[in-house]
Coordinates of C-alpha atoms in Angstrom, one line a residue:
M21 CA -76.7 -67.1 158.8
A22 CA -74.2 -64.9 159.5
V23 CA -73.5 -66.3 163.0
I24 CA -73.2 -69.8 161.2
G25 CA -70.5 -68.5 158.7
L26 CA -68.6 -66.9 161.0
V27 CA -68.3 -70.1 163.0
A28 CA -67.4 -71.7 159.8
F29 CA -65.0 -69.3 159.0
L30 CA -63.5 -70.2 162.7
L31 CA -63.7 -73.7 162.2
L32 CA -61.7 -73.4 158.8
L33 CA -58.8 -71.6 160.5
A34 CA -58.6 -74.0 163.3
C35 CA -57.9 -76.7 160.6
C36 CA -55.8 -74.7 158.5
S37 CA -53.5 -73.3 161.8
D38 CA -52.3 -76.7 161.9
L39 CA -51.2 -78.1 158.3
V40 CA -48.1 -80.4 157.5
V41 CA -46.4 -78.4 155.6
S42 CA -44.1 -79.6 153.0
A43 CA -40.4 -79.1 154.1
R44 CA -40.0 -77.7 150.6
A45 CA -43.2 -75.4 150.8
P46 CA -42.6 -72.2 149.5
A47 CA -41.8 -69.4 151.9
L48 CA -43.4 -66.5 149.3
V49 CA -46.8 -65.8 150.4
P50 CA -49.4 -63.4 148.8
G51 CA -50.0 -59.8 151.2
F52 CA -49.1 -56.6 151.2
C53 CA -46.5 -55.4 153.6
S54 CA -43.9 -52.2 154.2
S55 CA -41.7 -53.9 156.6
S56 CA -41.1 -56.7 158.7
L57 CA -43.5 -55.6 161.6
D58 CA -46.3 -56.3 158.9
C59 CA -45.0 -59.9 158.7
S60 CA -45.3 -60.2 162.3
L61 CA -41.2 -59.9 162.8
N62 CA -41.3 -64.0 161.7
G63 CA -40.4 -62.6 157.8
D64 CA -39.1 -60.4 155.9
C65 CA -41.3 -57.8 153.3
V66 CA -40.0 -58.0 149.7
K67 CA -41.7 -56.4 146.8
D68 CA -44.8 -55.8 149.2
R69 CA -45.1 -59.5 150.1
C70 CA -44.1 -61.0 153.3
V71 CA -41.4 -63.6 152.9
C72 CA -41.6 -65.8 156.2
D73 CA -39.1 -67.9 157.9
A74 CA -39.4 -71.3 157.4
A75 CA -40.9 -71.7 160.9
W76 CA -44.0 -69.4 160.0
H77 CA -46.2 -69.5 157.7
G78 CA -49.5 -67.5 156.3
P79 CA -50.2 -64.0 154.5
T80 CA -48.8 -62.4 157.8
C81 CA -46.2 -65.1 159.0
D82 CA -48.0 -65.6 162.4
V83 CA -48.8 -69.2 161.9
L84 CA -46.6 -72.2 163.0
S85 CA -45.6 -74.1 160.3
L86 CA -46.1 -77.6 162.1
I87 CA -45.0 -81.3 160.5
P88 CA -46.4 -84.5 161.9
A89 CA -46.0 -85.4 165.4
Q90 CA -44.7 -88.8 166.6
R91 CA -46.7 -90.4 169.0
A92 CA -44.0 -91.4 171.6
S93 CA -42.7 -87.9 171.6
G94 CA -42.4 -86.1 174.5
Y95 CA -43.4 -87.0 178.5
W96 CA -45.9 -90.0 178.8
N97 CA -46.5 -91.2 182.4
E98 CA -48.4 -93.9 182.9
S99 CA -49.8 -93.3 186.6
E100 CA -49.1 -89.4 186.8
A101 CA -50.6 -86.5 184.7
S102 CA -48.4 -84.4 183.1
W103 CA -48.8 -80.6 181.7
G104 CA -45.8 -79.1 179.6
G105 CA -42.6 -78.2 180.3
N106 CA -39.6 -76.7 178.4
P107 CA -36.0 -78.6 177.9
V108 CA -32.7 -77.5 178.5
Y109 CA -29.4 -79.4 177.1
D110 CA -27.3 -80.0 180.0
S111 CA -23.5 -79.7 178.7
S112 CA -21.3 -77.8 180.8
G113 CA -24.4 -75.9 181.6
E114 CA -25.2 -74.6 178.2
P115 CA -28.5 -74.1 176.8
L116 CA -30.0 -75.8 174.5
R117 CA -29.2 -74.5 171.3
F118 CA -29.4 -77.5 168.8
P119 CA -28.9 -81.2 168.9
A120 CA -25.5 -83.0 169.0
R121 CA -25.1 -84.9 165.6
S122 CA -22.3 -86.9 167.0
G123 CA -20.2 -88.1 169.8
A124 CA -21.7 -89.0 173.3
P125 CA -25.6 -89.2 173.5
A126 CA -27.2 -85.2 174.7
K127 CA -28.5 -85.5 177.7
F128 CA -31.4 -83.1 177.4
H129 CA -33.7 -82.6 180.9
M130 CA -36.9 -81.0 181.4
A131 CA -38.8 -79.4 184.1
V132 CA -42.4 -80.5 184.1
A133 CA -45.7 -80.1 186.2
Q134 CA -46.9 -83.6 187.1
M135 CA -49.6 -84.2 188.9
A136 CA -48.8 -86.6 192.4
D137 CA -50.0 -90.1 193.2
A138 CA -52.1 -91.2 190.4
C139 CA -53.8 -87.8 190.1
G140 CA -55.0 -86.5 186.9
L141 CA -54.8 -82.7 185.7
A142 CA -58.3 -82.1 187.4
D143 CA -56.3 -82.1 190.8
Y144 CA -53.2 -79.6 189.9
G145 CA -54.6 -77.1 192.6
T146 CA -53.1 -79.6 195.3
N147 CA -51.0 -82.2 193.5
S148 CA -49.2 -80.2 191.1
F149 CA -44.6 -80.6 191.6
V150 CA -42.2 -79.7 189.6
A151 CA -40.6 -83.2 188.3
H152 CA -37.4 -83.5 186.6
V153 CA -37.2 -85.9 183.2
S154 CA -35.2 -86.6 180.9
S155 CA -34.4 -88.0 177.2
D156 CA -31.2 -88.4 174.9
R157 CA -33.4 -86.8 172.3
V158 CA -34.6 -83.4 171.9
E159 CA -38.2 -84.4 171.2
G160 CA -38.2 -87.5 173.7
P161 CA -39.2 -89.9 175.0
Y162 CA -38.4 -88.0 178.4
Q163 CA -38.3 -90.5 181.6
F164 CA -39.0 -89.7 185.0
E165 CA -35.9 -88.7 187.0
G166 CA -37.2 -87.6 190.1
T167 CA -38.2 -84.1 191.9
L168 CA -37.4 -80.3 191.3
L169 CA -39.8 -78.8 193.5
P170 CA -42.6 -80.1 195.6
P171 CA -46.2 -79.8 196.1
F172 CA -47.6 -77.0 195.5
S173 CA -45.4 -76.0 192.5
H174 CA -46.8 -75.4 188.9
N175 CA -46.2 -73.7 185.7
P176 CA -42.4 -74.3 185.3
Q177 CA -40.0 -72.7 183.1
I178 CA -36.4 -73.5 183.5
L179 CA -33.6 -71.5 181.6
V180 CA -30.0 -71.1 181.9
G181 CA -28.8 -67.7 182.5
P182 CA -25.8 -65.7 181.6
D183 CA -23.7 -67.4 184.8
S184 CA -24.6 -70.9 183.5
S185 CA -27.0 -71.6 186.5
F186 CA -30.2 -73.2 186.0
Y187 CA -33.3 -70.6 186.9
L188 CA -36.6 -72.3 187.6
Y189 CA -39.7 -69.4 187.4
H190 CA -43.1 -71.0 188.9
I191 CA -46.1 -70.6 190.9
G192 CA -46.7 -72.0 194.1
G193 CA -44.7 -72.0 197.3
A194 CA -43.7 -75.5 197.2
S195 CA -43.3 -76.1 200.6
G196 CA -44.0 -79.6 200.3
S197 CA -46.2 -79.6 203.4
S198 CA -49.4 -79.2 201.9
P199 CA -52.4 -81.4 201.6
V200 CA -51.6 -84.1 199.0
K201 CA -54.8 -86.1 197.3
N202 CA -54.1 -89.6 196.9
C203 CA -55.9 -90.4 193.8
S204 CA -55.0 -94.3 193.8
S205 CA -57.0 -94.5 197.4
R206 CA -59.2 -91.2 197.0
S207 CA -57.8 -89.9 200.4
T208 CA -55.4 -87.0 201.6
N209 CA -52.5 -87.0 203.2
P210 CA -51.0 -83.8 205.0
R211 CA -47.6 -84.5 203.9
N212 CA -46.6 -86.7 200.5
D213 CA -42.8 -87.1 201.5
K214 CA -42.1 -89.0 198.0
H215 CA -42.8 -85.9 196.6
A216 CA -41.4 -83.5 199.7
E217 CA -37.6 -83.7 198.9
G218 CA -35.7 -80.3 198.6
A219 CA -38.7 -78.5 200.3
F220 CA -37.8 -75.0 200.7
V221 CA -38.7 -71.8 202.2
P222 CA -42.6 -72.1 202.9
A223 CA -44.0 -69.0 201.2
S224 CA -47.6 -68.8 199.6
N225 CA -49.0 -71.8 198.4
H226 CA -51.7 -69.4 196.9
T227 CA -51.7 -70.1 192.6
Q228 CA -50.4 -66.5 191.7
Q229 CA -47.7 -66.6 193.7
V230 CA -44.7 -66.5 191.2
N231 CA -41.3 -67.6 192.5
V232 CA -38.1 -68.4 191.6
A233 CA -35.1 -71.3 192.3
R234 CA -31.5 -70.9 191.3
A235 CA -29.0 -73.2 191.4
K236 CA -25.7 -74.2 189.8
S237 CA -26.9 -77.8 188.8
L238 CA -30.1 -79.9 188.4
A239 CA -29.2 -82.0 191.6
G240 CA -29.1 -78.5 193.8
P241 CA -29.2 -77.3 196.2
W242 CA -32.0 -74.5 194.9
T243 CA -32.2 -71.4 196.6
H244 CA -35.7 -69.5 196.7
H245 CA -37.2 -66.3 196.4
S246 CA -40.4 -64.4 195.8
V247 CA -40.9 -62.6 192.6
A248 CA -41.6 -58.8 193.2
I249 CA -43.3 -57.2 190.2
E250 CA -43.9 -53.1 190.7
M251 CA -45.8 -50.5 189.4
P252 CA -43.7 -47.6 188.0
A253 CA -43.4 -44.6 189.4
E254 CA -45.5 -42.4 186.4
W255 CA -48.4 -44.5 187.2
A256 CA -48.8 -42.9 190.5
G257 CA -50.2 -46.0 192.6
I258 CA -53.3 -45.9 190.0
A259 CA -52.9 -50.0 188.6
P260 CA -55.0 -50.7 185.5
A261 CA -58.0 -52.8 185.7
W262 CA -56.0 -55.9 184.8
L263 CA -53.8 -55.6 187.9
C264 CA -55.4 -57.9 190.3
S265 CA -53.2 -61.0 190.6
V266 CA -50.2 -62.2 188.5
S267 CA -49.2 -66.2 187.5
N268 CA -47.8 -68.2 185.0
P269 CA -44.3 -66.3 184.6
A270 CA -42.4 -66.5 181.3
P271 CA -38.9 -65.1 182.2
L272 CA -36.0 -64.0 179.6
F273 CA -32.5 -62.9 179.6
A274 CA -33.0 -60.4 176.8
R275 CA -29.4 -59.6 175.0
D276 CA -28.9 -55.8 176.3
G277 CA -29.0 -57.9 179.8
S278 CA -31.9 -57.1 181.2
V279 CA -34.3 -59.6 182.2
F280 CA -38.1 -59.9 180.7
L281 CA -41.1 -61.3 182.6
A282 CA -44.7 -62.2 180.9
V283 CA -47.2 -63.3 183.2
V284 CA -51.2 -63.6 183.3
A285 CA -53.0 -61.1 185.2
G286 CA -56.3 -60.5 185.0
F287 CA -57.7 -63.9 186.5
G288 CA -60.6 -63.1 189.0
C289 CA -60.5 -59.3 188.1
G290 CA -64.2 -58.7 188.5
K291 CA -66.7 -58.8 185.6
G292 CA -67.7 -55.4 183.8
V293 CA -64.2 -53.8 185.1
A294 CA -62.8 -52.1 181.9
P295 CA -60.9 -53.1 179.8
T296 CA -60.3 -56.8 180.5
G297 CA -64.3 -58.0 181.8
G298 CA -62.6 -60.1 184.0
G299 CA -60.4 -62.3 181.7
E300 CA -57.1 -63.2 182.0
Q301 CA -54.4 -60.5 179.8
V302 CA -50.6 -61.2 179.2
A303 CA -49.0 -58.2 180.7
V304 CA -45.1 -58.1 180.7
A305 CA -42.3 -56.4 183.3
R306 CA -38.7 -56.1 183.1
A307 CA -35.7 -55.9 185.7
R308 CA -32.4 -55.7 185.6
S309 CA -31.7 -59.0 187.9
W310 CA -33.5 -62.1 187.3
R311 CA -34.8 -62.0 191.1
G312 CA -36.7 -58.4 190.1
P313 CA -38.0 -56.5 191.7
F314 CA -39.5 -56.1 188.1
T315 CA -41.6 -53.1 186.4
W316 CA -44.5 -53.4 184.0
V317 CA -43.4 -51.7 180.7
S318 CA -46.9 -50.4 179.8
K319 CA -50.5 -50.3 181.0
E320 CA -51.4 -52.0 177.7
P321 CA -51.1 -55.5 178.5
A322 CA -49.3 -57.8 175.4
I323 CA -52.3 -59.7 174.4
G324 CA -55.6 -58.5 176.1
G325 CA -58.9 -57.9 176.0
E326 CA -61.9 -60.1 175.4
V327 CA -61.0 -60.9 171.9
Y328 CA -57.6 -61.9 172.6
R329 CA -57.8 -63.4 176.0
A330 CA -54.9 -65.3 176.5
E331 CA -53.1 -67.5 179.3
D332 CA -49.7 -69.1 180.0
P333 CA -47.1 -67.1 177.9
F334 CA -43.6 -68.4 176.2
L335 CA -41.6 -65.3 175.4
W336 CA -38.6 -65.1 173.3
E337 CA -36.1 -62.7 171.6
S338 CA -35.1 -62.8 167.7
A339 CA -32.7 -60.8 165.6
R340 CA -35.9 -58.9 164.7
G341 CA -37.6 -57.9 168.5
F342 CA -39.7 -60.1 171.1
H343 CA -42.3 -62.7 170.8
I344 CA -45.1 -64.3 172.6
L345 CA -46.4 -67.7 172.4
A346 CA -49.7 -68.1 174.6
H347 CA -52.3 -70.3 175.1
G348 CA -55.9 -68.6 173.6
L349 CA -59.2 -68.8 175.7
N350 CA -62.0 -67.8 173.9
I351 CA -63.7 -68.3 170.2
Y352 CA -61.0 -66.8 168.2
S353 CA -57.9 -68.7 169.2
L354 CA -60.5 -72.2 168.7
N355 CA -58.3 -72.9 172.0
G356 CA -54.9 -73.0 170.4
G357 CA -52.4 -70.5 169.9
R358 CA -52.0 -67.0 170.4
Y359 CA -49.4 -65.2 169.2
A360 CA -47.5 -61.5 169.7
Y361 CA -44.4 -59.6 168.8
S362 CA -42.6 -56.7 169.7
E363 CA -39.4 -54.7 168.3
D364 CA -38.3 -53.2 171.5
G365 CA -40.4 -55.6 174.0
L366 CA -42.6 -52.7 175.2
N367 CA -45.1 -52.1 172.4
W368 CA -46.7 -55.5 171.6
T369 CA -49.0 -56.6 168.7
A370 CA -51.3 -59.5 168.8
S371 CA -51.8 -61.3 165.8
F372 CA -55.7 -62.4 164.5
L373 CA -55.0 -66.2 163.8
P374 CA -54.3 -68.9 166.0
A375 CA -50.8 -69.7 165.7
Y376 CA -51.5 -73.5 166.3
S377 CA -54.8 -75.8 166.9
V378 CA -56.0 -78.6 168.9
D379 CA -55.9 -80.6 165.6
V380 CA -52.3 -82.4 165.8
S381 CA -51.3 -84.9 162.9
F382 CA -48.9 -88.0 163.4
T383 CA -46.0 -89.8 161.7
D384 CA -48.4 -93.0 161.2
G385 CA -51.2 -91.2 159.4
S386 CA -53.4 -90.3 162.2
H387 CA -54.3 -87.1 163.9
E388 CA -56.1 -86.3 166.9
I389 CA -58.5 -83.5 168.0
F390 CA -57.6 -82.9 171.4
E391 CA -59.6 -81.5 173.9
R392 CA -57.3 -79.1 175.5
R393 CA -54.1 -78.1 174.1
E394 CA -52.0 -75.7 176.3
R395 CA -48.9 -74.6 178.1
P396 CA -47.4 -73.9 174.8
K397 CA -43.1 -73.9 174.7
L398 CA -40.9 -73.6 172.2
V399 CA -37.0 -75.3 171.4
M400 CA -35.6 -72.7 170.0
A401 CA -32.6 -73.7 167.2
P402 CA -30.2 -71.6 164.7
A403 CA -31.5 -71.3 161.8
K404 CA -29.6 -72.8 158.6
N405 CA -29.3 -69.2 157.2
G406 CA -26.6 -68.1 160.0
T407 CA -27.1 -64.7 161.0
A408 CA -30.2 -61.8 160.7
G409 CA -28.8 -58.3 161.9
G410 CA -25.4 -59.7 162.8
V411 CA -26.5 -61.5 165.9
D412 CA -27.4 -65.1 165.9
F413 CA -30.9 -66.1 164.6
L414 CA -32.8 -68.1 166.7
Q415 CA -36.0 -69.4 165.7
P416 CA -38.7 -72.0 166.5
A417 CA -38.0 -75.9 166.4
Y418 CA -40.4 -77.6 168.1
L419 CA -43.7 -76.8 169.9
V420 CA -44.0 -78.6 173.1
T421 CA -47.8 -78.3 174.8
G422 CA -49.7 -79.8 177.6
V423 CA -52.8 -82.0 175.7
R424 CA -55.8 -83.6 177.0
S425 CA -57.9 -86.3 175.2
F426 CA -61.6 -85.6 175.4
F427 CA -62.7 -87.5 178.4
N428 CA -59.3 -88.4 180.0
D429 CA -58.0 -86.5 182.3
M430 CA -54.2 -88.1 182.7
T431 CA -53.0 -85.5 180.4
H432 CA -49.1 -85.6 179.1
T433 CA -46.3 -83.5 177.5
L434 CA -46.5 -83.8 173.5
F435 CA -43.5 -82.3 171.3
Q436 CA -44.6 -81.4 167.6
E437 CA -41.7 -80.4 165.4
I438 CA -41.4 -77.2 163.2
R439 CA -40.4 -77.2 159.6
Q440 CA -36.6 -76.0 159.1
P441 CA -34.7 -74.5 156.4
L442 CA -33.5 -77.0 154.2
S443 CA -29.6 -77.7 154.6
P444 CA -27.1 -80.2 153.3
E445 CA -27.3 -82.3 157.1
G446 CA -30.4 -81.2 157.9
F447 CA -31.8 -80.7 161.4
H448 CA -31.1 -84.2 163.5

């Protein structure tokens, strides 16, 4: 009976973690606190209670306040599956900050993982390439523009650096010469020229190879580099148990000028090896340059252990500190989101509640429970209350995920809006 009760409780959490929150819902929630750390760095502690930012709710402000999504939002490709990405705003090289409200239509560009030649997600290991898609609206719908990186390339995250260049972190060597399956004819081509444009350095095609490409324009040319992550000298060459593989890079240009990189480590580690037991962990490294070398910030993963196994991190910085949103990999996350936070980017705390669930409500009144909802990324926008801590206060505006319906491997990339503070002009 205890097991049944626990399952029922977890199912309730899954249901409630994607509640449709009214735009006028009060931010004040019950719960005891002594500082913003007790509010997951997503709210302030006021009279022993967490007052959450509009984008978050729950007793400790660790669940995203999602509102119904539009069915046509994001990127739907009828012939080739896609699996998540993130947009940037092309306006004189400036990063995405806020949708334009007047004047010429804004142009949003997204780097998204796509499966070549009519293939589904199951064939990502051979067919994944990084597609360039665009839209006049931040939430889409997005249309295919071309190829940024040929197969094999996967898990992309694009961002604009302080020098206004585009930086595209990914896994895979993207040589364009690896065999690609043709799912329309069930054959395998040694090279698919349709998706080989811009083929570059013949780096490893292994799924654990992290690389970065840099360009002044999305049209290229791109320069390419492998990313090295090193152990700090004080580790004396003794690696933690989770350090057997690295993938799924999530970069951040921090306010202090350094570059942080959250990655998935531990995939493929031997079973029974403490402390991970062979599960994926989210770990963090830091460097002085976008190309590294990076150095691990701690022997403790940001999200780790069998309880908090996770992958697909997204890393951002707010006025209060650092944050990670990831895809959870066990019963405690119910295949939804996993969240962690840190004041300094070095010492992390993982939240217990799922940050989002696989149950998505839509504006047409329908909802769908997806089999998989992974690769979470956030579109950030300024908070309506201006600044916090004397610096620009960016908060989540959209959740972007790859979603897979049951018995359908033609996945797509979905945008779901997050509740924003009220203002006279609104968000759009």
